[in-house]
Coordinates of C-alpha atoms and ligand atoms in Angstrom, one line a residue:
M1 CA -78.4 0.7 73.7
G2 CA -76.4 -2.0 71.9
W3 CA -77.7 -3.9 69.0
K4 CA -78.2 -7.1 70.9
L5 CA -80.4 -5.5 73.5
A6 CA -82.4 -3.7 70.8
V7 CA -83.0 -7.0 69.1
L8 CA -84.1 -8.6 72.3
L9 CA -86.6 -5.9 72.9
L10 CA -87.9 -5.9 69.4
A11 CA -88.7 -9.6 69.6
V12 CA -91.1 -8.8 72.4
L13 CA -92.5 -5.6 70.9
V14 CA -93.1 -6.4 67.3
K15 CA -96.9 -7.0 66.8
D16 CA -98.9 -8.7 64.2
G17 CA -100.7 -7.0 61.3
H18 CA -104.0 -6.5 63.2
A19 CA -102.6 -3.7 65.4
V20 CA -103.8 -0.1 64.8
C21 CA -100.8 1.4 63.0
S22 CA -99.7 4.9 62.3
C23 CA -96.8 6.2 60.2
Y24 CA -93.7 7.1 62.2
Q25 CA -94.0 10.6 60.7
A26 CA -97.8 11.0 60.8
G27 CA -97.9 14.4 59.1
N28 CA -95.7 16.1 56.5
Y29 CA -92.4 17.4 57.8
T30 CA -90.6 20.7 57.5
G31 CA -86.9 20.9 58.5
T32 CA -83.4 19.9 57.5
T33 CA -83.1 16.4 58.8
A34 CA -86.1 14.3 57.8
P35 CA -86.5 11.3 60.0
I36 CA -87.4 7.8 58.6
S37 CA -88.6 5.0 60.7
N38 CA -91.0 2.2 61.0
A39 CA -94.8 2.5 61.6
Y40 CA -95.9 2.0 65.2
D41 CA -98.9 1.2 67.3
T42 CA -100.5 4.4 68.7
S43 CA -101.3 2.9 72.1
D44 CA -97.8 1.7 73.1
F45 CA -95.5 2.6 70.2
S46 CA -94.6 -1.0 69.4
A47 CA -93.6 -1.6 65.8
C48 CA -96.3 -2.7 63.4
F49 CA -97.5 -2.4 59.8
S50 CA -100.7 -1.3 58.0
A51 CA -101.1 0.3 54.6
A52 CA -98.3 2.2 52.8
C53 CA -96.8 4.9 54.9
S54 CA -95.6 8.0 53.1
Y55 CA -95.0 11.6 53.9
V56 CA -93.6 14.7 52.3
A57 CA -90.4 16.3 53.6
Y58 CA -89.9 20.0 52.8
S59 CA -86.6 21.6 53.5
G60 CA -88.4 24.8 54.6
D61 CA -86.4 26.8 52.1
D62 CA -86.7 26.7 48.3
T63 CA -82.9 27.1 48.0
K64 CA -82.3 23.8 49.8
G65 CA -82.5 20.3 48.2
W66 CA -81.8 16.9 49.7
T67 CA -78.9 14.5 50.0
G68 CA -77.1 12.4 52.6
F69 CA -79.6 9.5 52.8
T70 CA -78.7 6.9 55.3
F71 CA -80.8 3.8 56.1
N72 CA -80.7 0.7 58.3
W73 CA -82.9 -2.3 58.7
V74 CA -82.9 -3.8 62.2
Q75 CA -82.2 -7.5 62.4
P76 CA -83.9 -9.9 62.3
L77 CA -85.7 -8.9 59.1
A78 CA -89.4 -9.6 59.0
N79 CA -89.1 -11.1 55.4
A80 CA -92.1 -8.9 54.7
G81 CA -91.1 -7.7 51.2
G82 CA -90.4 -4.2 52.6
V83 CA -89.4 -1.4 50.2
L84 CA -88.4 2.1 51.0
R85 CA -88.7 4.7 48.2
V86 CA -87.7 8.4 48.0
F87 CA -89.3 10.5 45.3
D88 CA -88.5 13.9 43.9
G89 CA -91.2 16.4 44.6
T90 CA -94.8 15.2 45.5
P91 CA -95.8 12.9 42.7
N92 CA -99.1 10.9 42.5
L93 CA -97.9 7.7 44.2
T94 CA -100.9 5.7 42.8
A95 CA -99.4 6.2 39.3
S96 CA -96.2 4.3 40.3
P97 CA -93.7 7.1 39.5
V98 CA -90.0 6.3 39.2
P99 CA -88.3 6.7 42.6
L100 CA -85.1 8.7 43.1
I101 CA -83.8 6.1 45.6
Q102 CA -85.2 2.7 46.3
V103 CA -83.9 0.2 48.9
N104 CA -85.2 -3.3 49.3
E105 CA -85.5 -5.1 52.6
G106 CA -82.1 -5.9 54.0
E107 CA -80.1 -3.3 52.1
N108 CA -78.5 -0.7 54.3
V109 CA -77.3 2.6 53.0
I110 CA -74.2 4.0 54.6
A111 CA -72.2 7.3 54.3
N112 CA -70.5 7.8 50.9
S113 CA -72.3 4.9 49.2
A114 CA -73.9 5.6 45.8
K115 CA -77.4 6.0 47.3
N116 CA -76.1 8.2 50.1
L117 CA -74.6 10.6 47.5
I118 CA -77.8 10.9 45.4
K119 CA -79.0 14.5 45.3
S120 CA -82.5 15.9 44.8
T121 CA -82.7 19.5 43.7
S122 CA -86.3 19.6 44.8
P123 CA -87.0 21.3 48.1
K124 CA -89.8 18.8 48.6
I125 CA -89.4 15.0 48.5
T126 CA -91.7 12.2 49.3
I127 CA -90.7 9.2 51.5
Q128 CA -92.7 6.0 51.2
Y129 CA -92.6 2.6 52.7
T130 CA -94.5 -0.4 51.4
Q131 CA -94.4 -4.2 52.1
T132 CA -96.2 -7.2 50.8
S133 CA -96.7 -9.1 54.0
T134 CA -99.8 -8.2 56.1
T135 CA -98.6 -10.0 59.2
S136 CA -95.0 -9.1 60.1
A137 CA -93.5 -5.7 60.6
N138 CA -90.0 -4.6 59.8
I139 CA -88.1 -2.2 62.0
Y140 CA -85.9 0.3 60.3
Y141 CA -84.5 3.8 60.7
G142 CA -82.7 6.4 58.8
S143 CA -82.6 10.0 57.7
I144 CA -82.0 12.4 54.8
K145 CA -80.7 15.9 55.0
A146 CA -81.5 19.2 53.4
T147 CA -78.5 21.3 52.2
P148 CA -78.3 24.7 50.6
G149 CA -77.0 25.2 47.1
L150 CA -78.8 22.3 45.4
Q151 CA -81.3 25.0 44.2
P152 CA -80.5 28.4 42.7
T153 CA -80.5 31.1 45.4
A154 CA -83.9 32.7 45.7
G155 CA -84.4 36.4 45.7
P156 CA -84.2 38.4 48.9
T157 CA -87.0 37.6 51.3
S158 CA -88.9 40.4 52.9
T159 CA -88.9 40.4 56.7
T160 CA -91.8 41.5 58.8
A161 CA -91.2 43.5 62.0
M162 CA -91.8 41.7 65.3
P163 CA -94.9 43.0 66.9
T164 CA -94.1 45.4 69.7
T165 CA -96.7 44.2 72.0
K166 CA -97.6 40.7 72.9
T167 CA -100.3 39.8 75.3
Y168 CA -99.6 37.2 78.0
D169 CA -101.3 35.5 80.8
K170 CA -100.7 37.9 83.8
Q171 CA -102.6 35.6 86.1
N172 CA -100.1 32.7 85.7
F173 CA -96.8 34.2 84.6
K174 CA -94.8 36.4 87.0
Y175 CA -93.5 38.5 84.1
N176 CA -94.2 38.7 80.4
P177 CA -92.5 35.5 78.9
C178 CA -91.5 37.8 76.0
L179 CA -88.7 39.0 78.3
I180 CA -87.0 35.6 78.4
T181 CA -83.7 35.9 76.5
H182 CA -82.3 32.4 76.6
D183 CA -81.0 30.1 73.8
I184 CA -83.4 27.2 74.4
L185 CA -83.1 23.8 72.9
I186 CA -86.4 21.8 73.3
V187 CA -86.0 18.1 73.4
V188 CA -89.0 15.8 73.2
N189 CA -88.7 12.1 74.2
Q190 CA -90.8 10.2 71.6
R191 CA -90.8 7.1 73.8
T192 CA -93.6 7.3 76.4
N193 CA -95.4 4.9 78.7
G194 CA -98.7 6.6 77.8
G195 CA -98.7 6.3 74.0
I196 CA -99.8 9.1 71.7
F197 CA -101.9 10.7 74.5
A198 CA -98.8 11.3 76.6
L199 CA -96.8 12.5 73.6
N200 CA -99.6 15.0 72.8
M201 CA -99.4 16.3 76.4
L202 CA -95.7 16.9 76.0
N203 CA -96.3 18.7 72.7
G204 CA -99.0 20.8 74.4
I205 CA -96.5 21.8 77.1
V206 CA -94.0 22.9 74.4
T207 CA -96.7 24.8 72.5
N208 CA -97.8 26.7 75.6
F209 CA -94.2 27.4 76.5
V210 CA -93.0 28.7 73.1
N211 CA -96.2 30.7 72.2
P212 CA -95.7 33.7 74.5
L213 CA -91.9 33.9 73.9
C214 CA -90.4 36.6 71.7
V215 CA -88.2 34.6 69.3
T216 CA -85.2 35.8 67.1
T217 CA -83.0 34.0 64.7
V218 CA -80.4 36.8 64.8
N219 CA -77.2 35.5 66.3
N220 CA -75.7 38.8 67.5
T221 CA -78.5 40.3 69.5
I222 CA -78.9 40.3 73.2
D223 CA -82.7 40.4 73.0
S224 CA -85.3 37.7 72.7
T225 CA -85.0 33.9 72.7
R226 CA -83.5 31.6 70.1
L227 CA -85.0 28.2 69.6
A228 CA -84.0 24.8 68.4
L229 CA -85.9 21.5 68.5
A230 CA -84.8 17.9 68.7
S231 CA -86.5 14.6 69.6
L232 CA -85.0 11.5 71.2
T233 CA -84.7 8.4 69.0
P234 CA -83.8 4.8 69.8
Y235 CA -80.6 4.6 67.8
Q236 CA -77.3 6.3 67.6
P237 CA -76.9 9.3 68.1
F238 CA -80.2 8.9 70.0
F239 CA -81.6 12.2 68.8
A240 CA -82.9 13.8 65.6
I241 CA -82.7 17.6 65.0
R242 CA -86.1 18.8 63.9
G243 CA -85.3 22.1 62.2
E244 CA -82.5 24.6 61.7
I245 CA -80.5 25.0 64.9
W246 CA -81.3 28.5 66.3
G247 CA -83.1 29.2 63.0
M248 CA -86.6 28.3 64.2
N249 CA -89.5 30.6 65.2
T250 CA -92.4 29.6 67.4
T251 CA -94.4 28.3 64.4
D252 CA -91.5 26.2 63.1
V253 CA -91.2 24.6 66.6
T254 CA -94.9 23.8 67.0
K255 CA -95.2 22.5 63.4
N256 CA -92.2 20.2 63.8
L257 CA -93.1 18.6 67.1
P258 CA -93.0 14.8 66.8
Q259 CA -96.5 13.4 65.9
S260 CA -95.6 9.9 66.6
G261 CA -93.7 7.7 69.1
V262 CA -91.0 5.1 69.0
S263 CA -91.2 1.7 70.6
I264 CA -87.7 1.4 72.0
D265 CA -85.9 3.3 74.7
G266 CA -82.9 5.4 73.5
N267 CA -80.1 6.6 75.6
I268 CA -81.0 9.8 77.3
D269 CA -77.6 10.6 78.7
E270 CA -75.8 10.1 75.4
A271 CA -78.5 12.1 73.5
L272 CA -78.1 15.1 75.8
K273 CA -74.3 15.1 75.7
G274 CA -74.4 14.9 71.9
L275 CA -77.0 17.6 71.7
V276 CA -75.0 20.0 74.0
N277 CA -71.9 19.5 71.9
L278 CA -73.7 19.9 68.6
T279 CA -76.0 22.9 69.3
F280 CA -74.2 25.1 71.8
I281 CA -71.2 26.0 69.7
V282 CA -69.3 28.9 71.0
N283 CA -68.1 31.4 68.5
T284 CA -64.8 32.7 69.8
D285 CA -65.0 35.7 67.6
T286 CA -66.6 37.9 70.2
S287 CA -67.2 40.8 67.7
T288 CA -69.9 38.9 65.8
D289 CA -71.7 36.8 68.4
S290 CA -73.0 38.4 71.6
R291 CA -75.3 35.4 72.2
K292 CA -72.3 34.3 74.3
N293 CA -73.8 36.4 77.1
V294 CA -77.3 34.9 77.2
Q295 CA -78.4 32.1 79.4
R296 CA -78.6 28.7 77.7
S297 CA -81.0 25.9 78.5
I298 CA -82.2 22.6 77.4
V299 CA -85.8 21.6 78.3
L300 CA -86.2 17.9 78.1
L301 CA -89.8 16.8 78.0
T302 CA -90.5 13.1 78.8
A303 CA -93.4 10.9 79.9
E304 CA -91.1 8.2 81.1
W305 CA -87.9 8.0 83.1
P306 CA -86.0 4.8 82.2
S307 CA -83.7 3.4 84.9
A308 CA -80.8 3.6 82.5
A309 CA -81.0 7.4 82.5
T310 CA -78.6 8.8 85.1
L311 CA -77.8 12.4 84.3
N312 CA -74.6 11.7 86.2
N313 CA -71.5 13.8 86.6
D314 CA -70.3 12.8 83.2
V315 CA -73.4 14.4 81.7
K316 CA -73.1 17.4 84.1
S317 CA -69.5 18.2 83.0
V318 CA -70.6 18.3 79.3
F319 CA -73.3 20.9 80.3
D320 CA -70.8 22.8 82.5
A321 CA -68.3 23.0 79.8
K322 CA -70.7 25.0 77.6
G323 CA -72.5 26.9 80.5
V324 CA -75.8 25.1 79.6
N325 CA -78.6 24.6 82.1
L326 CA -80.9 21.6 82.1
L327 CA -84.6 21.3 83.0
V328 CA -86.4 18.0 82.8
V329 CA -90.2 18.3 82.6
G330 CA -91.8 14.9 83.2
Y331 CA -95.3 14.2 82.4
N332 CA -97.3 11.9 84.7
L333 CA -94.2 10.1 85.9
T334 CA -94.7 7.2 88.4
I335 CA -93.5 7.7 92.0
D336 CA -90.6 5.4 91.2
E337 CA -89.6 7.4 88.1
W338 CA -90.0 10.7 89.9
G339 CA -87.9 9.5 92.8
R340 CA -85.0 8.6 90.5
L341 CA -85.3 11.8 88.5
S342 CA -85.7 14.3 91.4
Q343 CA -82.9 12.8 93.6
T344 CA -81.4 15.3 96.2
G345 CA -78.2 16.9 95.2
R346 CA -79.1 17.0 91.5
W347 CA -77.6 19.7 89.3
Y348 CA -80.6 20.1 87.0
N349 CA -84.2 21.4 87.5
V350 CA -87.2 19.1 87.5
L351 CA -90.9 19.2 87.4
N352 CA -93.5 16.4 87.1
A353 CA -96.4 18.0 85.2
L354 CA -99.9 16.6 85.3
G355 CA -101.3 18.8 82.5
S356 CA -100.2 20.8 79.5
N357 CA -102.0 24.1 80.0
V358 CA -100.5 27.5 80.8
P359 CA -100.7 27.1 84.6
D360 CA -98.6 23.9 84.1
V361 CA -96.1 25.7 82.0
A362 CA -95.9 28.6 84.5
K363 CA -94.9 26.1 87.1
F364 CA -91.5 25.9 85.5
V365 CA -91.2 29.3 83.8
N366 CA -91.7 31.2 87.1
P367 CA -89.1 29.5 89.2
F368 CA -86.5 28.7 86.5
Y369 CA -86.8 31.3 83.8
F370 CA -88.0 34.2 86.1
N371 CA -86.0 32.9 89.1
D372 CA -88.9 34.0 91.4
N373 CA -88.0 31.6 94.3
S374 CA -91.3 29.7 94.1
S375 CA -89.2 26.6 93.9
P376 CA -85.4 26.0 94.4
N377 CA -83.5 26.8 91.2
T378 CA -80.4 24.7 90.6
W379 CA -79.3 26.9 87.7
C380 CA -78.2 29.5 90.2
P381 CA -78.1 27.8 93.5
P382 CA -78.0 30.0 96.7
Q383 CA -74.5 31.0 97.7
S384 CA -73.3 32.1 101.1
V385 CA -70.5 34.0 102.7
Q386 CA -67.7 31.6 103.2
N387 CA -64.4 31.5 105.1
A388 CA -61.3 32.0 103.0
T389 CA -58.6 29.4 103.4
T390 CA -56.2 31.8 105.0
G391 CA -56.6 34.4 107.7
N392 CA -60.0 35.7 108.8
T393 CA -61.0 36.9 105.4
V394 CA -64.4 35.8 104.1
F395 CA -65.7 35.8 100.5
F396 CA -68.7 35.3 98.3
Q397 CA -69.2 34.9 94.6
E398 CA -71.6 34.3 91.8
P399 CA -71.9 32.2 89.8
V400 CA -70.9 28.9 91.5
N401 CA -68.2 28.4 88.9
Y402 CA -66.8 32.0 88.9
S403 CA -63.7 31.8 86.8
G404 CA -62.4 35.4 87.1
P405 CA -59.7 37.3 89.0
K406 CA -59.5 36.9 92.8
S407 CA -56.5 39.1 93.4
S408 CA -54.8 42.0 91.7
G409 CA -52.9 40.8 88.6
D410 CA -55.2 37.9 87.9
I411 CA -57.1 37.7 84.7
W412 CA -60.4 36.1 83.5
K413 CA -59.9 32.5 82.7
D414 CA -62.4 30.8 80.4
P415 CA -61.5 27.2 81.3
F416 CA -63.9 25.9 78.7
D417 CA -64.5 26.3 75.0
G418 CA -64.9 30.1 75.1
Q419 CA -67.9 29.8 77.4
S420 CA -68.3 29.2 81.1
A421 CA -70.8 29.7 83.8
R422 CA -72.8 32.9 83.9
Y423 CA -75.0 34.3 86.7
C424 CA -78.8 34.1 86.1
N425 CA -81.3 36.6 84.7
F426 CA -83.8 38.0 87.3
A427 CA -81.3 37.5 90.2
D428 CA -82.0 39.2 93.5
N429 CA -79.7 37.8 96.1
Q430 CA -78.4 39.1 99.4
Y431 CA -75.2 38.4 101.4
T432 CA -74.7 39.7 104.9
Y433 CA -71.5 39.7 107.1
T434 CA -70.9 41.0 110.6
N435 CA -67.4 41.5 112.0
P436 CA -67.4 39.5 115.3
N437 CA -65.1 42.0 116.9
G438 CA -67.4 44.9 116.2
K439 CA -65.0 46.9 114.1
G440 CA -65.1 48.1 110.5
L441 CA -64.5 46.1 107.3
Q442 CA -62.4 46.3 104.2
V443 CA -63.9 45.1 101.0
Q444 CA -62.4 44.1 97.6
V445 CA -64.7 43.5 94.6
F446 CA -63.8 41.9 91.2
Y447 CA -66.7 41.9 88.8
E448 CA -68.0 41.6 85.3
L449 CA -71.7 42.6 85.2
E450 CA -74.0 44.0 82.5
A451 CA -73.2 47.7 82.6
G452 CA -76.1 49.9 83.9
K453 CA -78.4 46.9 84.1
D454 CA -77.0 44.4 86.6
F455 CA -75.7 45.7 90.0
L456 CA -73.9 44.7 93.1
K457 CA -74.7 47.2 95.8
F458 CA -73.4 47.4 99.4
Y459 CA -75.3 48.7 102.4
D460 CA -74.3 49.4 106.0
S461 CA -76.2 48.3 109.1
S462 CA -78.5 51.3 108.8
N463 CA -79.3 50.4 105.2
N464 CA -77.4 53.3 103.7
L465 CA -75.9 52.6 100.3
I466 CA -72.1 52.6 100.6
A467 CA -71.0 51.3 97.2
S468 CA -72.5 50.2 93.9
F469 CA -70.8 48.2 91.1
T470 CA -71.8 47.6 87.5
G471 CA -69.8 47.0 84.3
F472 CA -66.4 45.4 84.8
E473 CA -63.2 45.8 86.9
V474 CA -60.4 43.3 86.5
S475 CA -57.9 44.8 88.9
G476 CA -60.3 44.9 91.8
S477 CA -62.1 47.8 93.5
T478 CA -61.4 48.4 97.2
F479 CA -63.4 50.3 99.8
S480 CA -63.6 50.4 103.6
T481 CA -66.5 51.0 106.0
T482 CA -66.7 51.7 109.7
S483 CA -69.9 49.7 109.9
S484 CA -69.3 46.2 111.4
T485 CA -72.2 44.8 109.4
I486 CA -72.4 44.9 105.6
T487 CA -75.1 43.6 103.3
A488 CA -74.5 43.1 99.6
R489 CA -77.4 42.8 97.1
F490 CA -77.0 41.5 93.6
T491 CA -79.7 42.1 91.0
S492 CA -79.8 41.3 87.3
D493 CA -82.3 42.2 84.7
Y494 CA -83.8 40.0 82.0
E495 CA -81.1 40.5 79.4
S496 CA -77.4 39.7 79.1
V497 CA -75.7 37.6 81.8
Y498 CA -71.9 38.0 82.4
R499 CA -69.2 36.2 84.3
G500 CA -70.1 37.5 87.7
F501 CA -68.3 38.7 90.8
Y502 CA -65.9 37.8 93.6
V503 CA -65.9 39.7 96.9
T504 CA -63.6 39.4 99.8
I505 CA -64.3 41.1 103.2
T506 CA -61.5 41.5 105.7
P507 CA -62.5 42.4 109.3
Q508 CA -60.4 45.3 110.7
Ligands
LIG1 C1 -98.7 16.2 52.7 O1 -98.4 16.8 51.5 C2 -99.1 16.2 50.3 C3 -98.5 16.8 49.1 O2 -98.2 18.2 49.2 C4 -100.6 16.5 50.5 O3 -101.3 15.9 49.5 C5 -101.0 15.9 51.8 O4 -102.4 16.2 52.1 C6 -100.2 16.3 53.0 N1 -100.5 15.6 54.2 C7 -100.7 16.1 55.4 C8 -101.0 15.2 56.5 O5 -100.6 17.3 55.6
LIG2 C1 -103.2 9.4 40.5 O1 -102.9 8.3 39.6 C2 -104.0 7.4 39.5 C3 -103.5 6.2 38.6 O2 -102.8 6.6 37.5 C4 -105.1 8.1 38.8 O3 -106.2 7.2 38.7 C5 -105.5 9.3 39.7 O4 -106.6 10.0 39.1 C6 -104.4 10.2 39.9 N1 -104.7 11.2 40.9 C7 -104.5 12.5 40.7 C8 -104.9 13.4 41.8 O5 -104.0 12.9 39.6
LIG3 C1 -91.5 31.3 60.8 O1 -90.5 30.9 59.9 C2 -91.0 30.4 58.7 C3 -89.8 29.9 57.9 O2 -88.9 29.1 58.7 C4 -91.8 31.4 58.0 O3 -92.3 30.8 56.8 C5 -93.0 31.8 58.9 O4 -93.7 32.9 58.2 C6 -92.4 32.3 60.2 N1 -93.6 32.6 61.1 C7 -93.7 33.7 61.8 C8 -94.9 33.8 62.6 O5 -92.8 34.6 61.8
LIG4 C1 -68.7 16.4 74.0 O1 -67.5 17.3 73.9 C2 -66.6 16.9 74.9 C3 -65.5 18.0 74.9 O2 -65.3 18.5 73.6 C4 -66.0 15.6 74.6 O3 -65.1 15.2 75.6 C5 -67.2 14.6 74.7 O4 -66.7 13.3 74.3 C6 -68.3 15.0 73.7 N1 -69.4 14.1 74.0 C7 -70.2 13.7 73.0 C8 -71.3 12.7 73.4 O5 -70.1 14.0 71.9
LIG5 C1 -74.3 34.4 62.4 O1 -75.1 34.7 61.3 C2 -74.3 35.1 60.2 C3 -75.2 35.5 59.0 O2 -76.5 34.9 59.1 C4 -73.4 33.9 59.8 O3 -72.6 34.3 58.7 C5 -72.5 33.6 61.0 O4 -71.7 32.5 60.7 C6 -73.4 33.3 62.2 N1 -72.5 33.1 63.4 C7 -72.7 32.1 64.1 C8 -71.8 32.0 65.3 O5 -73.5 31.2 64.0
LIG6 C1 -67.6 23.8 87.8 O1 -67.0 23.4 86.5 C2 -66.3 22.2 86.7 C3 -65.6 21.9 85.4 O2 -66.5 21.5 84.4 C4 -67.1 21.1 87.2 O3 -66.4 19.9 87.3 C5 -67.8 21.5 88.5 O4 -68.7 20.5 88.9 C6 -68.5 22.8 88.3 N1 -69.0 23.1 89.6 C7 -70.3 23.4 89.8 C8 -70.7 23.7 91.2 O5 -71.1 23.4 88.9
LIG7 C1 -101.0 8.7 84.5 O1 -100.5 7.4 84.3 C2 -101.3 6.4 84.8 C3 -100.6 5.1 84.7 O2 -99.3 5.2 85.3 C4 -102.6 6.4 84.1 O3 -103.5 5.4 84.7 C5 -103.3 7.8 84.2 O4 -104.4 7.8 83.4 C6 -102.3 8.8 83.7 N1 -102.9 10.1 84.0 C7 -102.9 11.1 83.1 C8 -103.5 12.4 83.5 O5 -102.3 11.0 82.0
LIG8 C1 -65.8 30.7 109.7 O1 -64.9 31.0 110.7 C2 -65.5 31.4 111.9 C3 -64.5 31.9 112.9 O2 -63.3 32.2 112.3 C4 -66.3 30.2 112.5 O3 -67.0 30.6 113.6 C5 -67.3 29.8 111.4 O4 -68.0 28.6 111.9 C6 -66.6 29.5 110.1 N1 -67.6 29.2 109.1 C7 -67.6 28.1 108.4 C8 -68.7 27.9 107.4 O5 -66.7 27.3 108.4

């Protein structure tokens, strides 16, 4: 959204001093990018003002202090005598301590300015807004970042072993959610049509989703899920990262969920594109990062679907380029919103939740994470046996964007930034072909599958196993059968996902 439009909306949304106000960051914050924004009305998130708003930001790590403060006042100013102060540590604010940074109404702080470069060696800082007017509210936004090295390095931290057993709700989940091995970025839209109630429902969905997961922060394991958290905001870049990317555990995520809303729509398309680019960085050094072979997904939780959000092909191509899947979980969307979000032919998965309990979470975990066919899964859409462009040869492949060899001498191409489409975990798909002239078949298979875990098996018309493939084969494996009908079955387990297979069948 451009500045002009934002200003127009603000003129309508700004309320008087009698509204029930809540700080933008209602509780204290732990994470590496502390958000700063105006107070809001809890019922509709419009901007307002009450008593002094302050909160404590903790970097989450005693070796990290704070710097990189940026700040903007949105025009027109309320002329309310607004002052934003940042303090080292957690001083007694009633005693009027000396602030580390102070900005008066109208003063913006941009990159590389003096106030932007101020550093705090304290892992905890306090951010406070006050104003003299009791009738008009200012609108402002900014952030400050935690960085390592501003504090002496702490001694080694002891690690506790992950519990080997984790109970889960067998009644609702098809399998134990501990088996999910994705890299999952959770994104919460802070702008809702249902105020704080709807935001709490979104947070409830996230909590019930992440609680049964087994989470890791190790970047070269094939097990467990890695988590990151972001929220959508009204201004460029339209998102805020709410913790260390891929460095968060379940508790970090639930503690850093946004506790407050915003009053202005952001730009969902731009936010998602930016987040994919920022968080799904491919390490081309394959020896150190095997997370390359795990499924990747963004779960966007939103209680509104603005008509400006398109999730068009431009957005799709950014996701495709990093092999990232998208799921949009709406909460109590209107018929009109749902119609636009769930349009046919879409490339992402959707759900309109009406609650936030485990059964509501299972409604998207079962079809999309466990691929149990309880609802169509666009992350690995059904494929079929297709006619090749030449001769009477037919072929089938997985994934949709298979990028490997199709004839002897070809090699794997990663058209993208070291990462391209993978097949899905928990796959179980069948392909059947019958030679119309009743004779036998010749089959060639190119494949890259998780060795010993993911299989492509071929059966004749009497269901006898003829051939079984796992691992990889670049030069193609060929076999013939006298059976005129052949059925292939592809199964994958819960762990690593690879670049898939390409099969051609030539009728004899
Ligand atoms: C925030 O932290 C301050 C100082 O540590 C503490 O006094 C206050 O109770 C905390 N507030 C919340 C909402 O946790
Ligand atoms: C905070 O400062 C005020 C004013 O100096 C003082 O009255 C109050 O006792 C202090 N509170 C604490 C917890 O020290
Ligand atoms: C989660 O990580 C935080 C640090 O980010 C740590 O303090 C906390 O103990 C961890 N919680 C669990 C349950 O492992
Ligand atoms: C994301 O990355 C792609 C490819 O590197 C680039 O073309 C695109 O402009 C980026 N988009 C955003 C929103 O950063
Ligand atoms: C993986 O973690 C190690 C150590 O924590 C770090 O040095 C490395 O840069 C990380 N790799 C990636 C791709 O994030
Ligand atoms: C395959 O990837 C290309 C390149 O990003 C993209 O344009 C195309 O839509 C993708 N196809 C499918 C079916 O996802
Ligand atoms: C859903 O939204 C409607 C307004 O569109 C509201 O009246 C209703 O109370 C909401 N229901 C729930 C369960 O949030
Ligand atoms: C494939 O070719 C066969 C005959 O060669 C034809 O009957 C069939 O309709 C074709 N299938 C598709 C999907 O084009």
